[in-house]
mmCIF file of C-alpha atoms and ligand atoms in Angstrom:
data_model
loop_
_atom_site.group_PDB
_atom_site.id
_atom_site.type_symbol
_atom_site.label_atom_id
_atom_site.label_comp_id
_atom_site.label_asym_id
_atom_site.label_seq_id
_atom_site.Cartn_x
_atom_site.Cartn_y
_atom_site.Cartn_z
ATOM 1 C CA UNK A 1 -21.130 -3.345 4.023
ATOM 2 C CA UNK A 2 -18.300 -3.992 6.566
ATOM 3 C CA UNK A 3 -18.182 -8.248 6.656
ATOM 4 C CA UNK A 4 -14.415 -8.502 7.895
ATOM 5 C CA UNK A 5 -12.255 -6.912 10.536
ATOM 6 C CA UNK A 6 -8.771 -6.858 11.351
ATOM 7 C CA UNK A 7 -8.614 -7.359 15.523
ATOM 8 C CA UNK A 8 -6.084 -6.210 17.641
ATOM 9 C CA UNK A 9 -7.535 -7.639 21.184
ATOM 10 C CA UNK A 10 -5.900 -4.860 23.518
ATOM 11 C CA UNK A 11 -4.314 -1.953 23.867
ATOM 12 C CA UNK A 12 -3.463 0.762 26.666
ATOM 13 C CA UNK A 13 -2.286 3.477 23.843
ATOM 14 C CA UNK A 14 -4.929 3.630 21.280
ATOM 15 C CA UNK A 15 -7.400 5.800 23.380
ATOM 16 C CA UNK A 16 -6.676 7.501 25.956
ATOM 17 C CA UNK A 17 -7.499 6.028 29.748
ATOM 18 C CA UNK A 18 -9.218 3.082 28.192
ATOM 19 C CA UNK A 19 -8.721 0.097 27.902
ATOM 20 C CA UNK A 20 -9.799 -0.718 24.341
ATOM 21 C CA UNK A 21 -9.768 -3.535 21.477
ATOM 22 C CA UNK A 22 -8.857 -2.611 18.212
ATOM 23 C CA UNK A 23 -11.120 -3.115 15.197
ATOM 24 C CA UNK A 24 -9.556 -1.962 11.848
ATOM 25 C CA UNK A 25 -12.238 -2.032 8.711
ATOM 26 C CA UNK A 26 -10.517 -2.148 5.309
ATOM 27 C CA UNK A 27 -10.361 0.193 2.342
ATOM 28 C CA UNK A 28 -9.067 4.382 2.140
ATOM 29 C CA UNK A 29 -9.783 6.704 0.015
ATOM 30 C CA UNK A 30 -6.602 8.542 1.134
ATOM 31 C CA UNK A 31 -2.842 6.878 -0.161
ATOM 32 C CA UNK A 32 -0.618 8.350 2.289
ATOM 33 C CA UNK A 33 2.875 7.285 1.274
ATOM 34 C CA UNK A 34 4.081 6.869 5.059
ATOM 35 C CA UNK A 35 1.021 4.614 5.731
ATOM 36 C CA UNK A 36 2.002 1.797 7.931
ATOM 37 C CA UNK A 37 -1.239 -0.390 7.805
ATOM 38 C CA UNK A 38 -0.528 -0.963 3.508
ATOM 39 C CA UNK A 39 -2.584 -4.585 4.069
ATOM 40 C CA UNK A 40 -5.679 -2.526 4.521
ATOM 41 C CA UNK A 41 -5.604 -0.250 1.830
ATOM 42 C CA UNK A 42 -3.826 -1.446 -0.740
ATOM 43 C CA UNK A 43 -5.462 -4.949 -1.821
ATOM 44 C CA UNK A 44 -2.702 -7.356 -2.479
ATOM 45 C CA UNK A 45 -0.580 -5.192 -0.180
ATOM 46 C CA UNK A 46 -0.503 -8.175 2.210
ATOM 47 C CA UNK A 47 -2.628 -10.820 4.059
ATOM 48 C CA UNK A 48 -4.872 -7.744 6.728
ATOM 49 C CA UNK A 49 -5.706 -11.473 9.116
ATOM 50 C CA UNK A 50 -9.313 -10.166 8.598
ATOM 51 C CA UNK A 51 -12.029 -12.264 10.580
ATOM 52 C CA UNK A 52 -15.993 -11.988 10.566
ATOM 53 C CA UNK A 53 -17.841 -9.556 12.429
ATOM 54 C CA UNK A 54 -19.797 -11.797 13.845
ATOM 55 C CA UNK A 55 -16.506 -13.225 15.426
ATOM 56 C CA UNK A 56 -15.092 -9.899 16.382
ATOM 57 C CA UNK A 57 -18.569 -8.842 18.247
ATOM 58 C CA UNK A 58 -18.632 -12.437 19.668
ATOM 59 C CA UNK A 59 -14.745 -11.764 20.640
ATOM 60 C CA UNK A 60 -16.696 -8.442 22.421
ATOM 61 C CA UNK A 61 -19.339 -10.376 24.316
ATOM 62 C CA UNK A 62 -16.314 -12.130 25.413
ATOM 63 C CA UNK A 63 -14.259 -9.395 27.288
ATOM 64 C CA UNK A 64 -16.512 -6.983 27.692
ATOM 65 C CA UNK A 65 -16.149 -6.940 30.994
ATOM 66 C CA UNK A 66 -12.263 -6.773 30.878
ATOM 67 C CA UNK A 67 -12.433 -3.831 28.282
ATOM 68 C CA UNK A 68 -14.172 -0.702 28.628
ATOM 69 C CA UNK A 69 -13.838 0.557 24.945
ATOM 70 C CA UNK A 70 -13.384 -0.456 21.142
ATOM 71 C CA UNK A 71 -11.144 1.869 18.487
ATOM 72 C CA UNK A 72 -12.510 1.706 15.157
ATOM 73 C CA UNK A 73 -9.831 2.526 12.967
ATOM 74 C CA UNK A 74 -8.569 1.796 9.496
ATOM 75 C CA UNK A 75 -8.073 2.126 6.857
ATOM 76 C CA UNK A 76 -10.727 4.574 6.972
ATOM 77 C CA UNK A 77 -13.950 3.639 8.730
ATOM 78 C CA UNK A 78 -16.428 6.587 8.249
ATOM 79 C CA UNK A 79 -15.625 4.913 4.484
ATOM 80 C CA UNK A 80 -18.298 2.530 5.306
ATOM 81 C CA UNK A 81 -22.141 3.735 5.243
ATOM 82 C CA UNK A 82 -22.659 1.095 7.947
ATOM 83 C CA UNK A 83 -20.192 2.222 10.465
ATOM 84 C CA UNK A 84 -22.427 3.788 12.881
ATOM 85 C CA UNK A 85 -24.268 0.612 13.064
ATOM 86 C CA UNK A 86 -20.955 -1.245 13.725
ATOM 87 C CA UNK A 87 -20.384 1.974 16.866
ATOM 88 C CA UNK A 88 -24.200 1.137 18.419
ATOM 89 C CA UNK A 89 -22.931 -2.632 18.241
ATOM 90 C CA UNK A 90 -20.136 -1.710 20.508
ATOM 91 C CA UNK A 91 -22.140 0.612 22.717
ATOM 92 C CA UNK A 92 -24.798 -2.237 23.239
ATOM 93 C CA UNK A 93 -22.202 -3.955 24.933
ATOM 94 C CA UNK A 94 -21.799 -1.293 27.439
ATOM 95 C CA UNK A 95 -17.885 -0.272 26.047
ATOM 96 C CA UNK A 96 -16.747 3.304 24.649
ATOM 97 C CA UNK A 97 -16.278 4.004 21.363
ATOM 98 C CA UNK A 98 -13.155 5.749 19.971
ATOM 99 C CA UNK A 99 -13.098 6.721 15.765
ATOM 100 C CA UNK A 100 -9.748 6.887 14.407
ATOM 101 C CA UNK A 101 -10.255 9.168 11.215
ATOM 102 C CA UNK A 102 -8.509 10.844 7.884
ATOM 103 C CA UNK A 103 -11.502 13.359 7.926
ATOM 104 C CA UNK A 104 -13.075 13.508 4.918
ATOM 105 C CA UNK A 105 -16.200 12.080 6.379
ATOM 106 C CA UNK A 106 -17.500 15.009 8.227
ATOM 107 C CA UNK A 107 -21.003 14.090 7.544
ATOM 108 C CA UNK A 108 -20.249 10.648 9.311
ATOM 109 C CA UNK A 109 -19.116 12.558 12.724
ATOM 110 C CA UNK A 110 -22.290 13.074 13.791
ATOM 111 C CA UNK A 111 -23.790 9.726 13.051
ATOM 112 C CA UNK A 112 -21.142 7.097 14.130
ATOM 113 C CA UNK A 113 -21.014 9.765 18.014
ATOM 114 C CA UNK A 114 -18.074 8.460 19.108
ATOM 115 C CA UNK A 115 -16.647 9.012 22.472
ATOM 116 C CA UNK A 116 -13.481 10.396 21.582
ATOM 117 C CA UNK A 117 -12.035 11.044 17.944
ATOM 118 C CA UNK A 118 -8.978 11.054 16.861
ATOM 119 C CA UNK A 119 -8.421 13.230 13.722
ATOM 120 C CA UNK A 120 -5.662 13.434 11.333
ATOM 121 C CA UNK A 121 -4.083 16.591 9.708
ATOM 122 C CA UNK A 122 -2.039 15.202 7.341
ATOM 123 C CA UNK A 123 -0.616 18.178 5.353
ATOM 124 C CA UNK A 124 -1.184 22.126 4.904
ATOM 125 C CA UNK A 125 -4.053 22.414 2.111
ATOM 126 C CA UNK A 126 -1.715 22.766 -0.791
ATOM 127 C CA UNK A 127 -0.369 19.736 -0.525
ATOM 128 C CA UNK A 128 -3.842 17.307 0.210
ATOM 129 C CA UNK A 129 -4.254 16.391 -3.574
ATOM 130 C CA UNK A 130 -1.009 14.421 -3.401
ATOM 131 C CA UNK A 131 -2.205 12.538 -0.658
ATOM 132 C CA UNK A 132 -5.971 11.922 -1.812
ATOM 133 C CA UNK A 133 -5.935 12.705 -5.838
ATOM 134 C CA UNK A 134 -9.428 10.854 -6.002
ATOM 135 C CA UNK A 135 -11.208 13.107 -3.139
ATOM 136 C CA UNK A 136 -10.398 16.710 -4.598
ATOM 137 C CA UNK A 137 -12.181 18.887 -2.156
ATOM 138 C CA UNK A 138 -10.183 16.651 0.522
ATOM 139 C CA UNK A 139 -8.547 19.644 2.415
ATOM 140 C CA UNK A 140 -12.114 21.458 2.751
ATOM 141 C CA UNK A 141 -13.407 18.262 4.330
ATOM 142 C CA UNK A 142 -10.905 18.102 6.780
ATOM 143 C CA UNK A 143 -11.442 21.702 7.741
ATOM 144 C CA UNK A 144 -15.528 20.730 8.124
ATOM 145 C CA UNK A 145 -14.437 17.604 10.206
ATOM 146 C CA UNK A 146 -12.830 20.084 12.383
ATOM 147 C CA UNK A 147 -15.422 22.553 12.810
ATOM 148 C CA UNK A 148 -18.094 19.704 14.084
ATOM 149 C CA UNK A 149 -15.802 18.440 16.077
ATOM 150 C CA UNK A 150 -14.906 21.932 17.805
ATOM 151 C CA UNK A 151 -18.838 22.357 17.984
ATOM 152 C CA UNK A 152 -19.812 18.995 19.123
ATOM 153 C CA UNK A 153 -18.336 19.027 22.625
ATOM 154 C CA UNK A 154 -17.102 15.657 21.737
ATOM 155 C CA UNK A 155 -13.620 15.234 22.915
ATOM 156 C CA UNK A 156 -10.635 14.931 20.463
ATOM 157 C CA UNK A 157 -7.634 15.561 19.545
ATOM 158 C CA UNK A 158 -5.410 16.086 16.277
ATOM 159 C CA UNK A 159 -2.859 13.699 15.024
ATOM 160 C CA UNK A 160 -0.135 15.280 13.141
ATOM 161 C CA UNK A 161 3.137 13.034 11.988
ATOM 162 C CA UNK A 162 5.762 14.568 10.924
ATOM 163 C CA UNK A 163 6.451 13.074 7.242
ATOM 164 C CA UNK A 164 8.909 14.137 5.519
ATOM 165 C CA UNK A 165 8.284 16.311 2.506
ATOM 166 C CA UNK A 166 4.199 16.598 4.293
ATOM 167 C CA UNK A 167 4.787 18.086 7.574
ATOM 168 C CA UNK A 168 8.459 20.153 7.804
ATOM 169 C CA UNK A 169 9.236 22.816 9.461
ATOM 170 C CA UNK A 170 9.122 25.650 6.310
ATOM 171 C CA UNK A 171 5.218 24.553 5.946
ATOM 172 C CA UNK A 172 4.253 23.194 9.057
ATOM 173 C CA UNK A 173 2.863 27.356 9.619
ATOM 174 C CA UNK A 174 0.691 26.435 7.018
ATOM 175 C CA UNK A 175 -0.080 23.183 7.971
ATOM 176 C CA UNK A 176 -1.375 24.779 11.349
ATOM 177 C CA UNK A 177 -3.867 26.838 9.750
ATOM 178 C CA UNK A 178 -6.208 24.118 10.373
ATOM 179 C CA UNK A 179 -5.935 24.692 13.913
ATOM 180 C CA UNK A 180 -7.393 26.555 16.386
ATOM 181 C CA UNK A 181 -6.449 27.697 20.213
ATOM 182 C CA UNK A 182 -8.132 25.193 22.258
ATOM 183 C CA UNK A 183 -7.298 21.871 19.546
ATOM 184 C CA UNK A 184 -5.332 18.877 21.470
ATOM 185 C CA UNK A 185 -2.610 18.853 18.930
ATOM 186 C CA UNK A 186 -0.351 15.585 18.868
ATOM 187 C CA UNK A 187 2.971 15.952 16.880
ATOM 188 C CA UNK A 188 4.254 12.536 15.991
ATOM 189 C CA UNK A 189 7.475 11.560 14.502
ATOM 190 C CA UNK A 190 7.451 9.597 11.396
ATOM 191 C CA UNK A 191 8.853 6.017 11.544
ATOM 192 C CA UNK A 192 10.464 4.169 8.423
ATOM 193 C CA UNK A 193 8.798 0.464 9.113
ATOM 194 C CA UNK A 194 5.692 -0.725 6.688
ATOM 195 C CA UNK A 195 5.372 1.724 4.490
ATOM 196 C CA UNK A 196 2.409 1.577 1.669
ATOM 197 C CA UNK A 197 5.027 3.384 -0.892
ATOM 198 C CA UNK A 198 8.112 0.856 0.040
ATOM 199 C CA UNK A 199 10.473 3.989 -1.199
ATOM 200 C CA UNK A 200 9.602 5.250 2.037
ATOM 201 C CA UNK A 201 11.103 2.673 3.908
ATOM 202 C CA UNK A 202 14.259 4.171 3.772
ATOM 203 C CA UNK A 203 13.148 8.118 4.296
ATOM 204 C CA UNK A 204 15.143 9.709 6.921
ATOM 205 C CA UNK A 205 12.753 10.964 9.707
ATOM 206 C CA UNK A 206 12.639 14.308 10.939
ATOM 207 C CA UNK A 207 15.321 14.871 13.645
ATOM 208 C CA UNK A 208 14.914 16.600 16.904
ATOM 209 C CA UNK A 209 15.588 19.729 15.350
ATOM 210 C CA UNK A 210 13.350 20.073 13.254
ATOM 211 C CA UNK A 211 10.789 18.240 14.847
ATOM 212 C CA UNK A 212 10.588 21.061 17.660
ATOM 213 C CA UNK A 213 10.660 23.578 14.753
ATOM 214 C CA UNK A 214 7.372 22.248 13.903
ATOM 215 C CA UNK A 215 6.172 21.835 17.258
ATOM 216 C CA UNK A 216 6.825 25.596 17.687
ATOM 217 C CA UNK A 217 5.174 26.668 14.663
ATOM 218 C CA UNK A 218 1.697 24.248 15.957
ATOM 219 C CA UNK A 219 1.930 25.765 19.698
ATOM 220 C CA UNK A 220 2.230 29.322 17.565
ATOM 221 C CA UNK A 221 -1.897 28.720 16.830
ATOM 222 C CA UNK A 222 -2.788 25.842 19.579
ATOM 223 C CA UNK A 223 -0.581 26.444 22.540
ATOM 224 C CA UNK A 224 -1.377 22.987 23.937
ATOM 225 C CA UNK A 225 0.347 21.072 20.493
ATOM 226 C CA UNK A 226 2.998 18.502 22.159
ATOM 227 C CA UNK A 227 5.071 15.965 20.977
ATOM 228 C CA UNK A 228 3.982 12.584 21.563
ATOM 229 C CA UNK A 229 6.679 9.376 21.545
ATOM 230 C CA UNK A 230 10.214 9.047 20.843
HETATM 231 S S1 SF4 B 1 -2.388 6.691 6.835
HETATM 232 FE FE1 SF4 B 1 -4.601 6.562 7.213
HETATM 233 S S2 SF4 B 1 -5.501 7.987 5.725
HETATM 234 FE FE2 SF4 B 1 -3.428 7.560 5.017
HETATM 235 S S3 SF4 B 1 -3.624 5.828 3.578
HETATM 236 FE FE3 SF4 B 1 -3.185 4.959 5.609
HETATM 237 S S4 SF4 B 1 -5.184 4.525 6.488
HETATM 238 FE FE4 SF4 B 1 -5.511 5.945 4.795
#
């Protein structure tokens, strides 16, 4: 049952042409080392500034005129049976709704029918277990994730971020076997700030380099992969 939310009360970046609030539910079942919201994942991790969601749909009624969407994001939401309820909360008040996702929900796709989804692939398949060791069959869940989404109609597009060790350029072929032609691939650098595994506070990003070797080797199976941010 979702009872809390983190609130971020506007944003121009988080989906795409919208202008959207921010609600981040708590919990993952991934532990991505390079994870820069720790407070929601790992309990103790920090203080998440978590507030009813009765307050965050009143904050809603509030500026629903001023906003025309709402990004659920995480953590993981599709985590939470009750998410699609939270999504028809949002479209009752007339905004869009935007799912940020791991994918290893794909059953919750079609239930929470979000506007736009964005979709991460975090790793080729190989290397999934040391990201999730507690969802085994994570990598095959991504893959069905993908395939509704492809099938839906639904818009979307795939986040990739370049970590270090995850996503280089002597795997990042495999890494794109996910893909398909006609994915919206987003290649994102890495960045060093809140980390959930502090060690990676001091891991070197990708440089430019290699960062457009891996760009190549995405465009190689979705020729409209592009870099997104500094
Ligand atoms: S980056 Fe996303 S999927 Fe990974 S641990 Fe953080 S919230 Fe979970």
């Amino acid at each position: 049952m979702i009872s809390r939310l983190g609130l971020q009360r506007s944003s121009l970046t988080d989906f795409p042409g919208v202008l959207a609030c921010v609600l981040f539910t708590v919990g993952c079942d991934f532990r991505c080392p390079w994870c820069h919201n720790p407070e929601l994942v790992e309990p103790g991790a920090g203080d998440p500034g978590l507030v009813p969601v009765g307050e965050a749909l009143g904050f809603l009624d509030e500026r629903k005129r001023v906003l025309s969407g709402a990004v659920l994001s995480g953590g993981e939401p599709c985590l939470h049976p009750d998410l699609p309820r939270l999504a028809d909360a949002v479209r009752r008040r007339g905004l869009k709704v935007k799912l940020d996702t791991n994918g290893s929900f794909p059953d919750a796709l079609a239930e929470v029918r979000a506007d736009y989804v964005a979709i991460d692939v975090k790793a080729r398949a190989a290397d999934y277990p040391r990201l999730a060791p507690l969802v085994p069959d994570a990598a095959a869940r991504v893959a069905r994730s993908l395939a509704w989404l492809r099938s839906s109609g639904a818009p979307f597009e795939v986040r990739v971020t370049a970590a270090p060790g995850f996503v280089d350029p002597d795997t990042a072929a495999s890494l794109a076997d996910f893909l398909e032609a006609g994915d919206e691939v987003v290649l994102q650098r890495f960045r060093p700030l809140r980390t959930l595994d502090p060690a990676w506070r001091s891991v070197e990003p990708h440089g430019d380099a290699a960062l457009a070797e891996i760009l190549a080797a995405l465009k190689a199976r979705s020729p409209k992969a592009r870099h997104r941010g500094g």
